Coordinates of C-alpha atoms in Angstrom, one line a residue:
X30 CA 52.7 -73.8 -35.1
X31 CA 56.5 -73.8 -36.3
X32 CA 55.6 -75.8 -39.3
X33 CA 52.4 -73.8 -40.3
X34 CA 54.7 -70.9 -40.3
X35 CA 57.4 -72.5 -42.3
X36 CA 55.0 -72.4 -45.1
X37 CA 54.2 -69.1 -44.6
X38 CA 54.5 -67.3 -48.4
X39 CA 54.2 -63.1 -48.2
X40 CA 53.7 -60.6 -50.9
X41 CA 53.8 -57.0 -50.6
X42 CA 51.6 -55.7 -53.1
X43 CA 51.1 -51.5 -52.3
X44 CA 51.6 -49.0 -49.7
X45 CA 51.2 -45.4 -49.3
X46 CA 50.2 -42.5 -46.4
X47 CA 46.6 -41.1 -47.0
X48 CA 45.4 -38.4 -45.6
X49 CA 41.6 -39.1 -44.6
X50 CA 39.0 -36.4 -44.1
X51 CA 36.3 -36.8 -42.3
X52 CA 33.5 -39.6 -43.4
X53 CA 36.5 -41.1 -44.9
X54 CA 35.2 -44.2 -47.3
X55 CA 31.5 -43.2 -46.7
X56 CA 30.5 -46.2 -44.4
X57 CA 30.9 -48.3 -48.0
X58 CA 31.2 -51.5 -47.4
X59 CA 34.5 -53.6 -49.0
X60 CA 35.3 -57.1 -49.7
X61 CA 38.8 -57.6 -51.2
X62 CA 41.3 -60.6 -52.4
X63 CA 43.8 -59.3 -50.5
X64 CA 44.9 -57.9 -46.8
X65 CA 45.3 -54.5 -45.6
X66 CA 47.2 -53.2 -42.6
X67 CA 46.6 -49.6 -40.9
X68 CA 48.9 -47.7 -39.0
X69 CA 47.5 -44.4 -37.2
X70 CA 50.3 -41.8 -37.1
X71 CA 47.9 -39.0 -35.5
X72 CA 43.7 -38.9 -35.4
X73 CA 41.7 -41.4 -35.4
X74 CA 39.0 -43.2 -37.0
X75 CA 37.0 -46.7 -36.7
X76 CA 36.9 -49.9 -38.8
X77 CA 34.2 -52.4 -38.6
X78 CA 34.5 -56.3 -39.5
X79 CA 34.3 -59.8 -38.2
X80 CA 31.2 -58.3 -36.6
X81 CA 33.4 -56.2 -34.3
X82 CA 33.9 -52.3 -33.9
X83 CA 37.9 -51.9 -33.9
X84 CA 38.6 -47.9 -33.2
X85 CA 41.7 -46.8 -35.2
X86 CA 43.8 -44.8 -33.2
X87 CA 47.8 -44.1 -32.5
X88 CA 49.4 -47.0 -30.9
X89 CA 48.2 -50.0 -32.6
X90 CA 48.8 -51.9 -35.8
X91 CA 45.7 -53.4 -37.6
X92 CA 44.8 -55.6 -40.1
X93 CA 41.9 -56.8 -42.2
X94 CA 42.5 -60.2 -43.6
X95 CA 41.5 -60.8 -47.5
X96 CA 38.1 -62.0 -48.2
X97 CA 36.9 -60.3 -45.1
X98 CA 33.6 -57.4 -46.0
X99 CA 34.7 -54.3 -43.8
X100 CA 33.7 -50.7 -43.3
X101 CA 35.7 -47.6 -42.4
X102 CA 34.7 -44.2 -41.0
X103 CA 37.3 -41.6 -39.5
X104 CA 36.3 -38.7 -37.1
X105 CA 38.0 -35.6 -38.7
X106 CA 41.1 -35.4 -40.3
X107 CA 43.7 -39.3 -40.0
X108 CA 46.7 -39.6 -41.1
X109 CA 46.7 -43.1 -42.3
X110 CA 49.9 -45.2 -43.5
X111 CA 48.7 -48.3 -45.3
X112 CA 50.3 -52.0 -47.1
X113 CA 47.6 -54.3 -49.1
X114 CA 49.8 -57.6 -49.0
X115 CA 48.6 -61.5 -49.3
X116 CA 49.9 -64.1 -46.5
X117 CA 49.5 -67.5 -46.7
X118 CA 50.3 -70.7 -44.9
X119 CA 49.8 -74.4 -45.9
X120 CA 49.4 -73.9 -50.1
X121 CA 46.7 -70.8 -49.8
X122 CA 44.9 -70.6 -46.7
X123 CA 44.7 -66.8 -45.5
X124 CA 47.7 -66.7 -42.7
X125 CA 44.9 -64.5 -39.9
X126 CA 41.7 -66.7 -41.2
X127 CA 43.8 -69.7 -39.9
X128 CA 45.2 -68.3 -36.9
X129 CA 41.8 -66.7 -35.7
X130 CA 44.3 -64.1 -34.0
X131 CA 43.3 -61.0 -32.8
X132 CA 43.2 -58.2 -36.0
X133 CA 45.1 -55.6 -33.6
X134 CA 48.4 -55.5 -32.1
X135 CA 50.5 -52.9 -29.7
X136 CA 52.6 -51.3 -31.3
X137 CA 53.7 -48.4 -28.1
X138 CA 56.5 -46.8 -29.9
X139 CA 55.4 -44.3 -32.4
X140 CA 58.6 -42.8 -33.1
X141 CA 60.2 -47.2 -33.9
X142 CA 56.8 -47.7 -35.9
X143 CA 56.6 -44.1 -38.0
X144 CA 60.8 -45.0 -38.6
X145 CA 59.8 -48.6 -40.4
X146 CA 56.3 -47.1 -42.6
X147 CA 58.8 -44.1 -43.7
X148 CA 61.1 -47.3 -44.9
X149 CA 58.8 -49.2 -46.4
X150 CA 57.5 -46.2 -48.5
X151 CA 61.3 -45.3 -49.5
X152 CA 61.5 -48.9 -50.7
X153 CA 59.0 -48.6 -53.2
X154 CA 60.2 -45.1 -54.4
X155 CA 63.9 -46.6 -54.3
X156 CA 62.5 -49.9 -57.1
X157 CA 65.3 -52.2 -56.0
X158 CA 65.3 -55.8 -55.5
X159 CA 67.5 -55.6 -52.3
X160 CA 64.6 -53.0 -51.3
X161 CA 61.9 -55.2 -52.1
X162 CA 63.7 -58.3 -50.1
X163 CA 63.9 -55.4 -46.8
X164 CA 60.5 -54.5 -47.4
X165 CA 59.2 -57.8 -47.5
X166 CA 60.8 -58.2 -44.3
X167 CA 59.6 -55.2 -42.7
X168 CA 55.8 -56.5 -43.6
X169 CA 56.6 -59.8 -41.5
X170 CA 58.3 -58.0 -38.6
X171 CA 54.7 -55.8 -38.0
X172 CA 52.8 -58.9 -38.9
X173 CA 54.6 -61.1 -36.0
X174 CA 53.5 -58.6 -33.6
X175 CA 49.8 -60.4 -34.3
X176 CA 50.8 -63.7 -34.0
X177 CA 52.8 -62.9 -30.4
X178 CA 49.6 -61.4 -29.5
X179 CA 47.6 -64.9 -30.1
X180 CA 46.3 -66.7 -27.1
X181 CA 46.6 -70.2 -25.5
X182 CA 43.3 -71.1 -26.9
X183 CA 44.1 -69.6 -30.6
X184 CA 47.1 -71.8 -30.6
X185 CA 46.0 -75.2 -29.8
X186 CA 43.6 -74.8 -32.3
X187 CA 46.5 -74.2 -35.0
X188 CA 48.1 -77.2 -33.6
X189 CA 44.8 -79.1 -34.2
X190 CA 44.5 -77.6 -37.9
X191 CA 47.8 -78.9 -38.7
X192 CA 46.6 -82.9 -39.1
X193 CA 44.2 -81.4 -42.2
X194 CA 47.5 -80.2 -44.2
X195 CA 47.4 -82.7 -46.7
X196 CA 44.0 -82.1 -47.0
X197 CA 44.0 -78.3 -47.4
X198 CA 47.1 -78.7 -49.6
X199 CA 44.8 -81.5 -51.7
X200 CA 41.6 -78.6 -52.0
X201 CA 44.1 -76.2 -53.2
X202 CA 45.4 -78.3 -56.1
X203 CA 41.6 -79.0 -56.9
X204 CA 39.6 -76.5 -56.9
X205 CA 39.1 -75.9 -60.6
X206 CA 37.3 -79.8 -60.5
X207 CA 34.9 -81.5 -58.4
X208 CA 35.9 -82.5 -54.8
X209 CA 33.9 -85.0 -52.6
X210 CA 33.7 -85.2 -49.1
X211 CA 34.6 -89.4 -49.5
X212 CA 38.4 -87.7 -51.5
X213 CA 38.7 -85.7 -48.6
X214 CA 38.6 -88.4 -46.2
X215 CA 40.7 -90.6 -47.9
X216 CA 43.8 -87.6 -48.3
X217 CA 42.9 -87.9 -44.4
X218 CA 42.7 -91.7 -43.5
X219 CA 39.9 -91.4 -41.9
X220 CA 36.3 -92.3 -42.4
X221 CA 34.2 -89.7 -43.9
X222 CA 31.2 -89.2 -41.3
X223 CA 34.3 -89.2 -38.5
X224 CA 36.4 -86.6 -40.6
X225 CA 33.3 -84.7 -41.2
X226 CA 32.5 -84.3 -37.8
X227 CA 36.3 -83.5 -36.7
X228 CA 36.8 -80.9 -40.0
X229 CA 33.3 -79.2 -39.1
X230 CA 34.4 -78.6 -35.0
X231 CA 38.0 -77.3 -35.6
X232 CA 37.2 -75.2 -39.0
X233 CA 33.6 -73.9 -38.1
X234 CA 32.0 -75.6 -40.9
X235 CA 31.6 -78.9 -43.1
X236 CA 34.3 -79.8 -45.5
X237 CA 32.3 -79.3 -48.5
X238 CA 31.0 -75.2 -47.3
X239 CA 35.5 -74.7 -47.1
X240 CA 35.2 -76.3 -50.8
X241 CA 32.9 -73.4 -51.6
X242 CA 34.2 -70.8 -49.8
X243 CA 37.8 -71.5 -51.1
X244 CA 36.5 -71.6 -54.6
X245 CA 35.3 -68.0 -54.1
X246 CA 38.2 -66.8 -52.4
X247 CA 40.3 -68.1 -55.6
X248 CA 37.6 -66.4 -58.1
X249 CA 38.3 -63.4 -55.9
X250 CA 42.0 -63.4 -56.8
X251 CA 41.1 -64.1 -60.1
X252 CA 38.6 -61.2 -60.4
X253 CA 41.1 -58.8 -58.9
X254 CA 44.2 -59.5 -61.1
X255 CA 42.3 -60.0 -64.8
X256 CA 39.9 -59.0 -66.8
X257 CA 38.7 -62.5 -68.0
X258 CA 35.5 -63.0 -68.4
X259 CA 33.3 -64.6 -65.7
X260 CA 32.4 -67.6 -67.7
X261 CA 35.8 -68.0 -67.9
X262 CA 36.3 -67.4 -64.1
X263 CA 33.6 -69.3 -62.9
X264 CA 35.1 -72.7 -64.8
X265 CA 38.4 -71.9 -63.6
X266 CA 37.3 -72.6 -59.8
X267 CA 35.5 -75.1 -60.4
X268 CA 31.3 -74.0 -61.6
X269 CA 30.0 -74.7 -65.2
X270 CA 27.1 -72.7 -64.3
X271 CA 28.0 -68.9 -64.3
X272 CA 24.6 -68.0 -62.5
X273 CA 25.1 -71.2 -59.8
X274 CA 28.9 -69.1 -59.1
X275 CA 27.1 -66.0 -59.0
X276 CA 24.8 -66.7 -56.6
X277 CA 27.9 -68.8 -55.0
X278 CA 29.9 -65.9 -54.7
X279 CA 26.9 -63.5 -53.1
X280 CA 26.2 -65.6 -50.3
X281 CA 29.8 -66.2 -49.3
X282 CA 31.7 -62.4 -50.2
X283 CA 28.6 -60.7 -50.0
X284 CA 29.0 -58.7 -53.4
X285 CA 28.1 -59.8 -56.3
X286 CA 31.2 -60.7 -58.9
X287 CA 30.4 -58.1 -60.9
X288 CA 30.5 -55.2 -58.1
X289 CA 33.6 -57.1 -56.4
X290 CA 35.2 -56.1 -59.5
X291 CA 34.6 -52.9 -59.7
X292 CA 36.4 -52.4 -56.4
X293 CA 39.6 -52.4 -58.1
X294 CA 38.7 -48.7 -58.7
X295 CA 37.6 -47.5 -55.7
X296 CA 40.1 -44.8 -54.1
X297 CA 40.0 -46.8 -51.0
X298 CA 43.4 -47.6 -48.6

């Protein structure tokens, strides 16, 4: 676990306090290359993701992790303060997607927790490196609060992930070629039915499904940041088919690239 961590890279990319009305976000459904974190300061509301129901109310910190499809709803007026950040361990794996932690975590004292939001948002007004560096922190110290909150179980199976590093690290530096599941083995040292088997039980899926679903994930980024065009984008993580990517890129974010994209305007926390 300490050496996951040690590779931990953050970056704080917005934050602001919204003021939902009721219905807030319409029951839309969102899918986005980065992570968000909510804190309630009064009212309350409800996310959905993960196939899980997580009520937003006063008293706990939540996140969605990037890549992750999620709908919101609050009941009446919410006053919401939010961050969209990226965290990532081991080259580019999503920090929460490779803990498997919970995606809420105590956080009992208002008055502490409304303190460090108000200081995050006077950082960004302030435009100062040295406020950038304490704001940076700030966005770890709420995120450790989640990885304290991970279980026995969530744990050993970080430990377990840690023997694929050089194999993660290997899929990161490649995915804009082709990858086999016989390279994958070999980055591994082990034989590729045997490191099929052992990838598939600790990651939830075959080596060559992460190939795919990491090549999306990048093509997320990718879509989020430019304005390139999808040939372009598609080649870039790897598909000389844009319609192969396309249908790719449905089946594992659940938009199509096109409508992904067009999230970037959405007035959505």
């Amino acid at each position: 676990m300490d050496y996951v961590l040690s590779t931990l890279t953050t970056r704080f990319l917005s934050a602001s306090r919204t003021l939902c009305k009721r219905d807030w976000a319409g029951g839309q459904t969102y899918n986005n290359a980065f992570a968000r974190l909510y804190w309630i300061d009064s009212g309350e509301g409800v996310v959905y993701h993960h196939r899980r129901k997580f009520p937003l109310r006063p008293g706990r910190l939540y996140v969605i992790p990037a890549h992750t499809s999620s709908r919101y709803f609050s009941f009446g007026a919410m006053d919401l303060f939010w961050a969209h950040f990226t965290a990532q361990v081991l080259g580019g794996l999503d920090l929460f997607a490779f803990l498997g932690c919970d995606y809420q975590a105590p956080a009992p004292d208002h008055a502490a927790m409304r303190r460090t939001w108000d200081r995050v948002l006077e950082t960004l007004r302030e435009g100062s490196p040295a406020g950038e560096l304490e704001r940076d922190g700030l966005l770890r110290q709420m995120l450790s609060r989640f990885v304290a909150g991970a279980d026995a179980g969530q744990l050993r199976r970080t430990r377990q992930l840690e023997r694929f590093g050089e194999v993660f690290a290997f899929i990161e530096a490649r995915l804009a070629g082709p990858i086999t599941l016989a390279e994958l083995a070999e980055v591994a040292h082990l034989q590729p039915t045997y490191f099929s088997n052992l990838f598939s039980r600790h990651m939830r899926m075959p080596p060559l499904r992460y190939v795919s679903r990491r090549r999306v994930e990048r093509a997320q980024g990718l879509l989020w940041q430019s304005d390139a065009p999808l040939k372009e984008i598609a080649r870039a993580v790897g598909f000389d088919d844009v319609s192969y990517f396309s249908r790719v890129f449905r089946k594992v974010a659940g938009v199509s690239p096109g409508r992904f994209r067009r999230q970037k305007t959405l007035p959505v926390p």
